[in-house]
Amino acid sequence: MHPAYRNDPLNQWVQVEVDLSPHTGKTIKEILVTYDDHEASETGYFRSYFDDLSIAPAQELSAKIVSNTIPESMIPGSSHEVSVTVKNTGKKDWSEATAVRLGAVDDGDPFAIGRHVIPNGSTVKYGDTVTFTFKMVAPSHDGVFVTDWRMVQDGVAWFGDMIKKEVKIAHIPKPSIANQYYTYNSANQLLDALHTDYRIEYAYDSIGNQIKRTKSHNLLPNSSFEQGTYFWNFSPTMAISTHLSHEGSHSIRFHSDTPIRGTSSDSFFIPVKPDTEYELRANIYNNLKQGSFYVDTYEFDNQNVGVYDGDAAYVSPKGQWGQATVKIRTKPNTTKIIVRVVADSDAVGEAYADAISLIKK
């Protein structure tokens, strides 16, 4: 007897189980480990491993991960509905009545709540599959985060296969040509042409005629937030505000009544020159009860891989506007940069930023 045709994924461990109960009373004389090229399509060398071989009574609780739709990458702050399909390969039925659920390993996950119940009050018997569907919400900042899931009978034990994935969180770069970046509005009108040492800003009348073309040494579009969220990805705890501003009538406001750690609103990519001096300035109104609020930069290479987490621009006095400045020398492999408005260190309360500039020196 054998486990029949299998088409398991390569380069990872898989668990194979064979039900021996139909052969009760018989004797196993030998165990063969073989490779069968089912479609006769493979060429070259083949290497495989096996480990932890056992013949034992069927486990009361056992599970096999059949499939999943967890993405390999997400945009910061975005949400994605995913599914994980699991097969019951143990003797016991699964149900919410027996507290069998899909659980986040170590009881916590950076993307979703830690438990998901069997849907529709169903009972999952041996050989049946169940699909858990839930929402994943990406962290608000770039990075690589691990999400891992396994079946659990709460209060008893974890069991069966585990799925573990690394998910890359990164902003989508805007279209670029050489060292120039271009941004457009919903009418496909050019708004900004970004260069490594200056920016061209365009304005239009109500019927779409260009009425203004302005050259600026501030490389950051919408630096005073007068154009709403344009050119920015906002943290869930930050928003455009008209309550308090330093320049114009708008600013970006952070507000939270509960401690917040490591959240940021990030600009889109700005092209910069490697090994070159720039200056970041920001007007900040810090009225936090605790924690920190600042503006900084993050540098990337031409593959959009993070190169350097830049120094922060803070202001000391609270309850009033102050200007923070930090000098930057980009790294030798830096080709683009983002500006970030950051709340960190268990920040509670409110704070504002406005009139931010990034200028080549």
Coordinates of C-alpha atoms in Angstrom, one line a residue:
M1 CA 0.0 0.0 0.0
H2 CA 1.1 3.6 -0.5
P3 CA -0.3 7.1 0.0
A4 CA -1.2 7.3 -3.7
Y5 CA -0.2 10.1 -6.1
R6 CA 1.0 13.3 -4.3
N7 CA 2.1 16.6 -5.7
D8 CA 3.6 18.3 -2.8
P9 CA 5.4 21.7 -2.9
L10 CA 9.2 21.6 -3.3
N11 CA 11.8 23.0 -0.9
Q12 CA 9.8 22.7 2.2
W13 CA 8.9 20.0 4.8
V14 CA 5.5 18.3 4.3
Q15 CA 3.7 15.8 6.5
V16 CA 2.4 12.6 5.0
E17 CA 0.0 10.4 6.8
V18 CA -1.4 6.9 5.7
D19 CA -4.4 5.3 7.3
L20 CA -3.4 1.7 8.2
S21 CA -6.7 0.8 9.9
P22 CA -8.0 -1.2 6.9
H23 CA -5.1 -3.6 7.3
T24 CA -5.5 -4.3 11.0
G25 CA -4.0 -7.7 12.0
K26 CA -1.4 -7.7 9.2
T27 CA 2.3 -7.4 9.5
I28 CA 4.5 -4.7 8.0
K29 CA 7.6 -6.4 6.6
E30 CA 9.4 -3.3 5.1
I31 CA 8.9 0.4 4.5
L32 CA 10.0 1.7 1.1
V33 CA 11.0 5.3 0.4
T34 CA 10.7 6.0 -3.3
Y35 CA 10.5 8.8 -5.8
D36 CA 8.1 8.6 -8.8
D37 CA 8.2 11.1 -11.6
H38 CA 4.5 10.8 -12.2
E39 CA 4.5 12.8 -15.5
A40 CA 8.0 11.6 -16.7
S41 CA 8.9 15.3 -17.1
E42 CA 11.9 15.7 -14.8
T43 CA 15.5 15.7 -15.8
G44 CA 18.8 16.1 -13.9
Y45 CA 19.6 15.3 -10.2
F46 CA 17.0 14.9 -7.5
R47 CA 17.5 15.0 -3.7
S48 CA 14.9 14.5 -1.0
Y49 CA 14.9 14.0 2.8
F50 CA 12.6 12.3 5.3
D51 CA 12.6 12.4 9.0
D52 CA 10.5 11.6 12.1
L53 CA 9.1 8.4 10.7
S54 CA 6.6 6.6 13.0
I55 CA 4.0 4.0 13.1
A56 CA 1.5 4.8 15.9
P57 CA -2.1 5.0 16.8
A58 CA -3.9 7.8 14.9
Q59 CA -3.7 11.1 16.7
E60 CA -6.8 12.4 18.3
L61 CA -6.2 15.8 16.9
S62 CA -4.3 16.3 13.6
A63 CA -4.5 18.8 10.8
K64 CA -3.0 19.5 7.3
I65 CA -2.9 23.0 5.8
V66 CA -4.3 22.5 2.3
S67 CA -4.1 26.0 0.9
N68 CA -4.0 29.7 1.7
T69 CA -4.3 33.1 0.0
I70 CA -2.0 35.1 2.4
P71 CA -0.2 37.7 0.1
E72 CA 3.5 38.0 -0.1
S73 CA 3.3 41.8 0.0
M74 CA 1.0 44.6 1.1
I75 CA 0.8 48.4 1.2
P76 CA 1.2 50.0 4.7
G77 CA -2.2 50.3 6.3
S78 CA -4.1 48.4 3.6
S79 CA -6.5 45.5 4.3
H80 CA -6.8 42.2 2.5
E81 CA -9.3 39.4 2.9
V82 CA -7.5 36.1 3.1
S83 CA -8.4 32.4 3.5
V84 CA -6.7 29.4 5.1
T85 CA -8.1 25.9 4.2
V86 CA -7.3 23.1 6.7
K87 CA -8.1 19.3 6.5
N88 CA -9.0 17.3 9.6
T89 CA -6.5 14.3 9.6
G90 CA -7.2 13.2 13.2
K91 CA -9.8 11.0 14.9
K92 CA -11.7 13.7 16.7
D93 CA -14.3 16.0 15.1
W94 CA -13.7 19.8 15.2
S95 CA -16.3 22.3 16.3
E96 CA -16.7 25.5 18.3
A97 CA -18.3 23.4 21.0
T98 CA -14.9 21.6 21.5
A99 CA -13.0 25.0 21.2
V100 CA -11.1 23.9 18.1
R101 CA -10.0 27.1 16.1
L102 CA -7.4 28.5 13.8
G103 CA -4.9 30.3 16.0
A104 CA -2.1 32.8 15.6
V105 CA 1.1 31.0 16.8
D106 CA 2.1 32.5 20.2
D107 CA -1.4 34.0 20.4
G108 CA -0.5 37.2 18.6
D109 CA -0.2 38.3 14.9
P110 CA 0.8 41.7 13.4
F111 CA -2.0 41.5 10.8
A112 CA -5.1 40.0 12.4
I113 CA -6.8 38.9 15.6
G114 CA -5.4 35.7 17.1
R115 CA -8.3 33.3 16.9
H116 CA -10.8 32.4 14.1
V117 CA -13.7 30.0 14.8
I118 CA -15.1 27.3 12.5
P119 CA -17.7 29.2 10.3
N120 CA -21.4 28.6 10.5
G121 CA -21.3 26.5 13.6
S122 CA -20.1 23.5 11.5
T123 CA -18.6 20.2 12.6
V124 CA -15.5 19.1 10.7
K125 CA -15.1 15.3 10.6
Y126 CA -12.1 13.2 9.6
G127 CA -11.1 13.9 6.0
D128 CA -13.2 17.0 5.7
T129 CA -11.8 20.5 5.0
V130 CA -12.8 23.9 6.5
T131 CA -11.9 27.3 5.2
F132 CA -11.3 30.2 7.6
T133 CA -11.7 33.6 6.0
F134 CA -10.6 36.7 7.8
K135 CA -9.2 40.2 7.2
M136 CA -5.5 41.1 7.4
V137 CA -4.6 44.7 8.0
A138 CA -1.0 45.7 7.2
P139 CA 1.2 47.6 9.7
S140 CA 1.5 51.3 9.0
H141 CA 5.2 51.3 8.3
D142 CA 7.5 49.5 5.9
G143 CA 9.2 46.2 6.8
V144 CA 9.0 42.4 6.7
F145 CA 6.6 40.8 9.1
V146 CA 5.9 37.2 10.0
T147 CA 2.4 35.8 10.1
D148 CA 2.0 32.2 11.3
W149 CA -1.1 30.1 11.9
R150 CA -1.9 26.6 13.3
M151 CA -4.9 24.7 14.6
V152 CA -5.5 24.8 18.3
Q153 CA -7.8 23.3 20.8
D154 CA -7.9 26.2 23.3
G155 CA -7.0 25.1 26.8
V156 CA -5.6 21.7 25.5
A157 CA -2.9 21.8 22.8
W158 CA -1.7 23.1 19.4
F159 CA -1.7 20.5 16.7
G160 CA -1.1 19.7 13.0
D161 CA 0.7 21.7 10.3
M162 CA 1.7 25.3 10.7
I163 CA 1.7 27.9 8.0
K164 CA 4.4 30.6 8.3
K165 CA 4.8 33.4 5.8
E166 CA 6.9 36.6 5.6
V167 CA 4.9 39.5 4.2
K168 CA 6.7 42.5 2.9
I169 CA 5.1 45.9 3.7
A170 CA 6.1 48.6 1.3
H171 CA 4.7 51.6 -0.5
I172 CA 4.2 51.4 -4.2
P173 CA 6.7 53.7 -6.0
K174 CA 5.3 56.3 -8.3
P175 CA 6.1 56.3 -12.1
S176 CA 9.6 57.5 -12.7
I177 CA 11.9 58.4 -15.7
A178 CA 15.6 58.5 -14.9
N179 CA 16.0 60.9 -12.0
Q180 CA 12.6 62.5 -12.5
Y181 CA 9.2 61.6 -10.9
Y182 CA 5.8 62.7 -12.2
T183 CA 2.5 62.9 -10.3
Y184 CA -0.9 63.4 -11.8
N185 CA -4.5 64.2 -10.7
S186 CA -7.6 62.2 -11.4
A187 CA -8.0 64.1 -14.7
N188 CA -4.6 62.9 -15.7
Q189 CA -3.1 66.4 -15.4
L190 CA 0.5 66.7 -14.5
L191 CA 0.8 68.1 -10.9
D192 CA 4.5 67.8 -10.1
A193 CA 7.7 67.0 -11.8
L194 CA 10.3 66.0 -9.2
H195 CA 14.0 66.2 -9.8
T196 CA 16.9 65.5 -7.5
D197 CA 17.5 69.2 -6.7
Y198 CA 14.2 71.0 -7.6
R199 CA 10.5 70.5 -8.3
I200 CA 8.2 72.0 -11.0
E201 CA 4.6 72.5 -9.7
Y202 CA 1.6 72.9 -12.2
A203 CA -1.8 74.5 -11.6
Y204 CA -4.9 74.5 -13.7
D205 CA -8.2 76.5 -14.0
S206 CA -11.7 75.0 -13.7
I207 CA -11.8 73.9 -17.3
G208 CA -8.3 72.3 -17.3
N209 CA -6.2 75.0 -18.8
Q210 CA -2.7 75.3 -17.3
I211 CA -2.4 78.7 -15.5
K212 CA 0.7 78.3 -13.5
R213 CA 4.1 76.6 -13.6
T214 CA 6.3 77.2 -10.6
K215 CA 9.8 76.0 -9.8
S216 CA 10.5 75.2 -6.2
H217 CA 13.6 74.1 -4.3
N218 CA 11.4 72.3 -1.8
L219 CA 11.3 68.7 -3.2
L220 CA 8.2 67.7 -1.2
P221 CA 4.9 68.2 -2.9
N222 CA 1.9 69.2 -0.7
S223 CA 4.3 70.1 2.1
S224 CA 1.6 72.2 3.9
F225 CA -1.3 69.7 3.3
E226 CA -3.4 72.3 1.5
Q227 CA -4.1 69.6 -1.1
G228 CA -5.5 67.1 1.4
T229 CA -3.9 63.7 1.3
Y230 CA -2.2 64.2 -2.1
F231 CA 1.4 62.7 -2.1
W232 CA 0.9 61.2 1.4
N233 CA 0.0 57.8 2.8
F234 CA -1.7 58.5 6.1
S235 CA -1.5 56.6 9.4
P236 CA -4.9 55.6 10.8
T237 CA -4.2 57.9 13.8
M238 CA -3.4 61.0 11.6
A239 CA -5.6 63.2 9.5
I240 CA -5.8 66.6 7.7
S241 CA -6.8 69.3 10.2
T242 CA -8.1 72.8 9.9
H243 CA -8.1 73.4 13.6
L244 CA -4.5 74.5 13.9
S245 CA -2.0 75.4 11.1
H246 CA 1.3 77.2 10.8
E247 CA 1.1 78.0 7.1
G248 CA -2.1 78.2 5.1
S249 CA -5.3 76.7 6.6
H250 CA -4.4 73.0 6.9
S251 CA -1.9 70.8 8.7
I252 CA -1.5 67.1 9.6
R253 CA -2.8 66.1 13.1
F254 CA -2.0 63.1 15.2
H255 CA -4.5 62.2 17.9
S256 CA -4.9 59.2 20.2
D257 CA -6.3 58.6 23.6
T258 CA -4.5 55.3 23.9
P259 CA -0.7 54.7 23.7
I260 CA 0.6 54.5 20.1
R261 CA 4.0 53.1 19.2
G262 CA 5.7 53.5 15.8
T263 CA 3.0 54.9 13.5
S264 CA 3.8 57.3 10.6
S265 CA 2.3 59.2 7.7
D266 CA 4.7 58.8 4.8
S267 CA 5.3 60.8 1.6
F268 CA 5.6 59.1 -1.7
F269 CA 9.2 58.5 -3.1
I270 CA 11.2 61.6 -3.8
P271 CA 14.3 61.3 -6.1
V272 CA 17.6 62.4 -4.5
K273 CA 21.3 62.2 -5.4
P274 CA 23.6 59.7 -3.6
D275 CA 26.2 61.1 -1.1
T276 CA 24.6 64.5 -1.2
E277 CA 23.6 67.1 1.4
Y278 CA 19.9 67.9 2.0
E279 CA 18.1 69.7 4.8
L280 CA 14.8 68.7 6.3
R281 CA 12.7 71.3 8.1
A282 CA 9.3 71.0 9.7
N283 CA 7.1 73.2 11.9
I284 CA 5.8 71.1 14.7
Y285 CA 3.2 71.8 17.5
N286 CA 3.7 69.1 20.1
N287 CA 0.9 68.9 22.7
L288 CA 1.3 65.2 23.6
K289 CA 0.7 64.0 27.2
Q290 CA 3.4 61.4 26.7
G291 CA 5.5 59.9 23.9
S292 CA 7.3 61.5 21.0
F293 CA 6.3 63.3 17.7
Y294 CA 8.7 64.2 15.0
V295 CA 9.5 64.3 11.3
D296 CA 12.3 62.2 9.7
T297 CA 13.3 60.5 6.5
Y298 CA 13.9 57.0 5.2
E299 CA 16.3 56.3 2.3
F300 CA 16.0 53.7 -0.4
D301 CA 18.2 52.3 -3.2
N302 CA 17.2 51.9 -6.8
Q303 CA 15.6 48.5 -6.0
N304 CA 13.3 50.2 -3.4
V305 CA 15.2 48.4 -0.6
G306 CA 15.5 50.5 2.6
V307 CA 19.0 51.9 3.1
Y308 CA 18.9 54.2 6.1
D309 CA 16.5 55.3 8.8
G310 CA 17.3 59.0 9.0
D311 CA 17.7 61.3 12.0
A312 CA 14.6 62.9 13.5
A313 CA 13.7 66.6 13.6
Y314 CA 12.2 67.4 17.0
V315 CA 11.0 70.5 18.8
S316 CA 11.5 70.9 22.6
P317 CA 8.8 73.4 23.7
K318 CA 5.3 72.0 24.0
G319 CA 2.0 73.8 23.4
Q320 CA 3.4 76.1 20.7
W321 CA 4.8 76.0 17.2
G322 CA 8.5 75.4 16.7
Q323 CA 10.7 74.7 13.8
A324 CA 12.8 71.6 13.7
T325 CA 15.8 71.1 11.3
V326 CA 18.0 68.2 10.5
K327 CA 20.8 68.0 8.0
I328 CA 21.1 64.9 5.8
R329 CA 23.9 63.4 3.8
T330 CA 22.4 60.6 1.7
K331 CA 24.2 57.3 1.6
P332 CA 26.3 56.3 -1.4
N333 CA 23.6 53.9 -2.7
T334 CA 20.6 56.1 -2.0
T335 CA 18.5 57.1 -5.0
K336 CA 15.2 58.1 -3.4
I337 CA 13.8 59.2 0.0
I338 CA 10.5 59.5 1.8
V339 CA 9.5 62.0 4.5
R340 CA 7.7 60.7 7.5
V341 CA 5.6 62.3 10.2
V342 CA 6.0 60.0 13.2
A343 CA 4.3 59.3 16.5
D344 CA 6.1 56.9 18.8
S345 CA 7.1 55.8 22.3
D346 CA 3.5 55.2 23.5
A347 CA 2.3 58.6 22.2
V348 CA -0.9 59.9 23.8
G349 CA -2.6 63.2 23.1
E350 CA -2.4 65.4 20.0
A351 CA 0.3 67.0 17.8
Y352 CA 0.6 68.8 14.5
A353 CA 3.1 69.2 11.7
D354 CA 3.0 71.7 8.9
A355 CA 5.1 73.5 6.3
I356 CA 7.6 70.7 5.8
S357 CA 10.5 71.1 3.4
L358 CA 13.3 69.0 1.9
I359 CA 15.9 71.1 0.1
K360 CA 19.2 70.2 -1.6
K361 CA 22.1 72.2 -0.1

